[in-house]
């Protein structure tokens, strides 16, 4: 009997743990994926800085007025710059070296801070999708992993989006190329749910690992709003 993809992925992760124990993404000390000293050395982005353009914003949303308009997001929660070496290394290792545990550790470490930065709402969580080929290559979707950890047992997580065309890595493209790259990449596979308690469309949080120009989360937010989502925020671990 052949093993399923999930079973194979679990075996690979277990083997990876045994052969390559956790090593700090900052100082390379063995023990944790990010040691206490390196965590203390991370510089959190000032609250008033827009996470997309870097300019000032004063509404507590993580976005300036112009970027709220261009992305269609009401706000974004993102704690650290991707240019922090330890943060970038940890995310890259998770995505490209099968170190999902590193991303899980980082997300769990900062879950409370992420949740405190979100408005107090009855959220529904979702996540940026991967193409089938990219999922098979990695064995997991980093955005889904983040969404499920941040939502925890407090909020439902729904798979609302599908990536229908393979695209180039966004990290390799400039702003205009990113927009063209994702122009018809996503579809909505499920109508955003209703908030049963309030009897109206739910407020949605879409998770991803990094926000750069806001193109990916913006596409997803606009798709969701076309089908009735009342409000859409983004949550990422890092921003450019």
Short mmCIF file of C-alpha atoms in Angstrom, two decimals:
data_model
loop_
_atom_site.label_atom_id
_atom_site.label_comp_id
_atom_site.label_asym_id
_atom_site.label_seq_id
_atom_site.Cartn_x
_atom_site.Cartn_y
_atom_site.Cartn_z
CA UNK A 1 0.00 0.00 0.00
CA UNK A 2 1.44 3.36 -0.99
CA UNK A 3 1.71 6.11 1.58
CA UNK A 4 -0.34 9.28 1.15
CA UNK A 5 1.30 12.67 0.69
CA UNK A 6 0.59 13.73 4.28
CA UNK A 7 2.08 10.55 5.71
CA UNK A 8 5.20 10.94 3.59
CA UNK A 9 5.51 14.58 4.67
CA UNK A 10 5.24 13.62 8.37
CA UNK A 11 7.97 11.01 7.89
CA UNK A 12 10.21 13.53 6.15
CA UNK A 13 9.69 16.11 8.89
CA UNK A 14 10.48 13.54 11.59
CA UNK A 15 13.63 12.45 9.77
CA UNK A 16 14.66 16.08 9.29
CA UNK A 17 14.28 16.74 13.03
CA UNK A 18 16.52 13.79 13.85
CA UNK A 19 19.20 14.61 11.31
CA UNK A 20 19.04 18.40 11.60
CA UNK A 21 17.98 19.56 15.09
CA UNK A 22 16.60 23.06 15.56
CA UNK A 23 19.22 25.74 15.03
CA UNK A 24 18.68 29.42 15.76
CA UNK A 25 18.11 31.40 12.56
CA UNK A 26 20.02 34.30 14.09
CA UNK A 27 23.15 33.01 15.85
CA UNK A 28 22.97 29.35 14.70
CA UNK A 29 22.99 28.13 18.31
CA UNK A 30 21.42 24.68 18.55
CA UNK A 31 18.25 24.41 20.62
CA UNK A 32 15.44 26.65 19.32
CA UNK A 33 14.62 27.95 15.85
CA UNK A 34 15.13 31.43 17.27
CA UNK A 35 16.89 31.67 20.63
CA UNK A 36 15.82 34.02 23.43
CA UNK A 37 18.76 36.36 22.82
CA UNK A 38 18.02 36.73 19.10
CA UNK A 39 14.30 37.18 19.79
CA UNK A 40 15.17 40.02 22.17
CA UNK A 41 17.30 41.57 19.42
CA UNK A 42 14.52 41.75 16.85
CA UNK A 43 13.26 45.24 16.12
CA UNK A 44 9.48 45.40 15.94
CA UNK A 45 8.20 47.84 13.32
CA UNK A 46 6.82 51.08 14.83
CA UNK A 47 3.03 51.06 14.99
CA UNK A 48 2.70 54.24 12.91
CA UNK A 49 4.59 52.90 9.89
CA UNK A 50 2.63 51.62 6.88
CA UNK A 51 3.56 47.98 6.28
CA UNK A 52 3.36 48.35 2.50
CA UNK A 53 4.85 51.70 1.50
CA UNK A 54 6.73 52.54 4.69
CA UNK A 55 5.15 55.96 5.08
CA UNK A 56 3.32 57.18 8.13
CA UNK A 57 -0.16 56.02 9.06
CA UNK A 58 -2.10 57.08 12.10
CA UNK A 59 -5.26 55.00 12.20
CA UNK A 60 -3.85 51.93 13.92
CA UNK A 61 -4.46 49.83 10.82
CA UNK A 62 -0.89 49.20 9.70
CA UNK A 63 -1.72 50.85 6.37
CA UNK A 64 -1.76 54.43 5.12
CA UNK A 65 -4.92 55.67 3.41
CA UNK A 66 -3.43 55.18 -0.07
CA UNK A 67 -2.41 51.57 0.60
CA UNK A 68 -5.77 50.76 2.16
CA UNK A 69 -7.37 51.91 -1.08
CA UNK A 70 -4.94 50.10 -3.40
CA UNK A 71 -5.05 46.77 -1.54
CA UNK A 72 -8.70 46.74 -0.50
CA UNK A 73 -7.62 45.76 3.01
CA UNK A 74 -8.95 47.54 6.06
CA UNK A 75 -5.70 46.81 7.86
CA UNK A 76 -2.63 44.61 8.13
CA UNK A 77 -0.90 43.15 11.17
CA UNK A 78 2.80 42.46 10.53
CA UNK A 79 5.41 42.64 13.26
CA UNK A 80 8.86 42.60 11.67
CA UNK A 81 10.72 43.71 8.57
CA UNK A 82 11.64 40.88 6.26
CA UNK A 83 15.08 42.48 6.05
CA UNK A 84 15.78 41.35 9.62
CA UNK A 85 18.31 38.57 8.79
CA UNK A 86 16.97 36.07 11.34
CA UNK A 87 13.37 36.59 10.22
CA UNK A 88 14.21 36.22 6.52
CA UNK A 89 16.35 33.14 7.13
CA UNK A 90 13.68 31.47 9.23
CA UNK A 91 10.92 32.04 6.67
CA UNK A 92 13.13 30.99 3.74
CA UNK A 93 14.24 27.84 5.55
CA UNK A 94 10.64 26.93 6.30
CA UNK A 95 9.53 27.39 2.69
CA UNK A 96 12.50 26.04 0.79
CA UNK A 97 14.19 23.58 3.17
CA UNK A 98 11.16 21.73 4.54
CA UNK A 99 11.44 23.34 7.99
CA UNK A 100 7.75 23.80 8.73
CA UNK A 101 8.53 23.43 12.44
CA UNK A 102 10.60 26.62 12.30
CA UNK A 103 7.64 28.59 10.99
CA UNK A 104 5.34 26.93 13.51
CA UNK A 105 7.69 27.89 16.35
CA UNK A 106 7.95 31.50 15.16
CA UNK A 107 4.18 31.88 14.72
CA UNK A 108 3.39 30.35 18.10
CA UNK A 109 5.97 32.62 19.75
CA UNK A 110 4.32 35.77 18.40
CA UNK A 111 0.68 34.66 18.26
CA UNK A 112 -0.34 36.78 21.24
CA UNK A 113 1.22 39.92 19.78
CA UNK A 114 -0.43 39.30 16.42
CA UNK A 115 -3.84 38.82 18.01
CA UNK A 116 -3.51 41.91 20.21
CA UNK A 117 -2.86 44.01 17.13
CA UNK A 118 -6.10 42.84 15.47
CA UNK A 119 -9.35 44.63 16.33
CA UNK A 120 -11.60 42.69 18.69
CA UNK A 121 -14.04 41.12 16.21
CA UNK A 122 -15.74 37.81 15.53
CA UNK A 123 -13.24 36.92 12.79
CA UNK A 124 -13.19 34.14 10.23
CA UNK A 125 -9.63 33.23 9.17
CA UNK A 126 -8.47 32.16 5.74
CA UNK A 127 -5.11 32.05 3.93
CA UNK A 128 -3.33 32.65 0.64
CA UNK A 129 -3.43 29.45 -1.45
CA UNK A 130 -0.57 27.62 -3.14
CA UNK A 131 -0.68 26.04 -6.57
CA UNK A 132 -0.97 22.25 -6.57
CA UNK A 133 2.60 21.92 -7.83
CA UNK A 134 4.04 24.26 -5.18
CA UNK A 135 2.12 22.44 -2.43
CA UNK A 136 3.45 19.09 -3.61
CA UNK A 137 6.96 20.53 -3.65
CA UNK A 138 6.78 21.89 -0.09
CA UNK A 139 4.37 19.45 1.49
CA UNK A 140 2.54 22.23 3.33
CA UNK A 141 1.10 25.69 2.80
CA UNK A 142 2.95 28.16 5.02
CA UNK A 143 0.03 30.61 4.95
CA UNK A 144 -2.42 27.96 6.13
CA UNK A 145 -0.05 26.91 8.90
CA UNK A 146 0.12 30.53 10.11
CA UNK A 147 -3.66 30.96 9.90
CA UNK A 148 -4.41 27.85 11.93
CA UNK A 149 -1.92 28.76 14.66
CA UNK A 150 -3.02 32.39 14.95
CA UNK A 151 -6.73 31.51 14.89
CA UNK A 152 -6.17 28.74 17.43
CA UNK A 153 -9.38 27.51 19.02
CA UNK A 154 -10.86 31.00 19.11
CA UNK A 155 -11.82 31.47 15.45
CA UNK A 156 -12.83 29.24 12.52
CA UNK A 157 -10.43 28.77 9.59
CA UNK A 158 -11.91 28.40 6.12
CA UNK A 159 -10.20 27.55 2.84
CA UNK A 160 -11.84 30.15 0.59
CA UNK A 161 -9.37 30.56 -2.27
CA UNK A 162 -7.72 28.48 -4.96
CA UNK A 163 -4.70 29.26 -7.11
CA UNK A 164 -5.65 28.28 -10.64
CA UNK A 165 -2.52 29.32 -12.55
CA UNK A 166 1.12 28.67 -11.77
CA UNK A 167 3.04 31.91 -11.24
CA UNK A 168 6.62 33.03 -10.82
CA UNK A 169 7.95 33.61 -7.32
CA UNK A 170 6.66 37.03 -6.21
CA UNK A 171 9.94 37.74 -4.41
CA UNK A 172 11.72 37.85 -7.77
CA UNK A 173 9.43 40.53 -9.26
CA UNK A 174 8.92 44.27 -8.95
CA UNK A 175 5.54 45.87 -8.17
CA UNK A 176 4.20 46.02 -11.73
CA UNK A 177 5.38 42.49 -12.48
CA UNK A 178 3.74 41.22 -9.28
CA UNK A 179 0.38 42.67 -10.31
CA UNK A 180 0.61 41.14 -13.79
CA UNK A 181 1.81 37.83 -12.35
CA UNK A 182 -1.29 37.47 -10.15
CA UNK A 183 -3.89 39.11 -12.40
CA UNK A 184 -5.95 35.95 -12.89
CA UNK A 185 -4.17 33.59 -10.53
CA UNK A 186 -6.88 33.20 -7.87
CA UNK A 187 -10.53 32.27 -7.66
CA UNK A 188 -12.91 32.21 -4.73
CA UNK A 189 -14.01 28.62 -4.09
CA UNK A 190 -16.46 29.34 -1.28
CA UNK A 191 -18.64 32.31 -0.45
CA UNK A 192 -17.38 34.12 2.66
CA UNK A 193 -19.49 32.87 5.59
CA UNK A 194 -22.00 34.82 7.60
CA UNK A 195 -21.41 35.83 11.19
CA UNK A 196 -24.15 33.75 12.76
CA UNK A 197 -24.16 35.79 15.96
CA UNK A 198 -24.57 39.10 14.16
CA UNK A 199 -26.64 37.84 11.23
CA UNK A 200 -24.46 39.64 8.69
CA UNK A 201 -21.42 38.92 6.47
CA UNK A 202 -18.37 37.87 8.43
CA UNK A 203 -15.22 39.90 8.88
CA UNK A 204 -12.29 38.07 7.35
CA UNK A 205 -8.59 37.73 8.21
CA UNK A 206 -6.34 36.42 5.40
CA UNK A 207 -2.92 35.12 6.44
CA UNK A 208 0.35 34.90 4.53
CA UNK A 209 4.02 34.77 5.52
CA UNK A 210 5.20 38.11 4.06
CA UNK A 211 3.53 41.20 2.62
CA UNK A 212 5.56 43.25 0.14
CA UNK A 213 3.47 45.30 -2.27
CA UNK A 214 0.19 43.92 -0.96
CA UNK A 215 -0.66 42.43 -4.36
CA UNK A 216 -1.48 38.89 -3.19
CA UNK A 217 -3.54 39.82 -0.14
CA UNK A 218 -5.15 42.65 -2.09
CA UNK A 219 -6.33 40.29 -4.85
CA UNK A 220 -7.80 37.93 -2.29
CA UNK A 221 -9.44 40.73 -0.30
CA UNK A 222 -11.15 42.13 -3.38
CA UNK A 223 -12.40 38.69 -4.42
CA UNK A 224 -13.87 38.16 -0.96
CA UNK A 225 -15.51 41.58 -0.88
CA UNK A 226 -17.13 41.03 -4.26
CA UNK A 227 -18.91 38.07 -2.68
CA UNK A 228 -19.97 39.92 0.42
CA UNK A 229 -17.16 39.92 2.99
CA UNK A 230 -17.85 42.87 5.29
CA UNK A 231 -14.23 43.67 6.12
CA UNK A 232 -10.85 42.12 5.34
CA UNK A 233 -7.62 42.36 7.33
CA UNK A 234 -4.31 40.68 6.61
CA UNK A 235 -1.93 39.00 9.03
CA UNK A 236 1.67 38.23 8.09
CA UNK A 237 4.81 37.49 10.05
CA UNK A 238 6.91 40.00 8.13
CA UNK A 239 6.73 42.88 5.66
CA UNK A 240 9.17 44.46 3.23
#
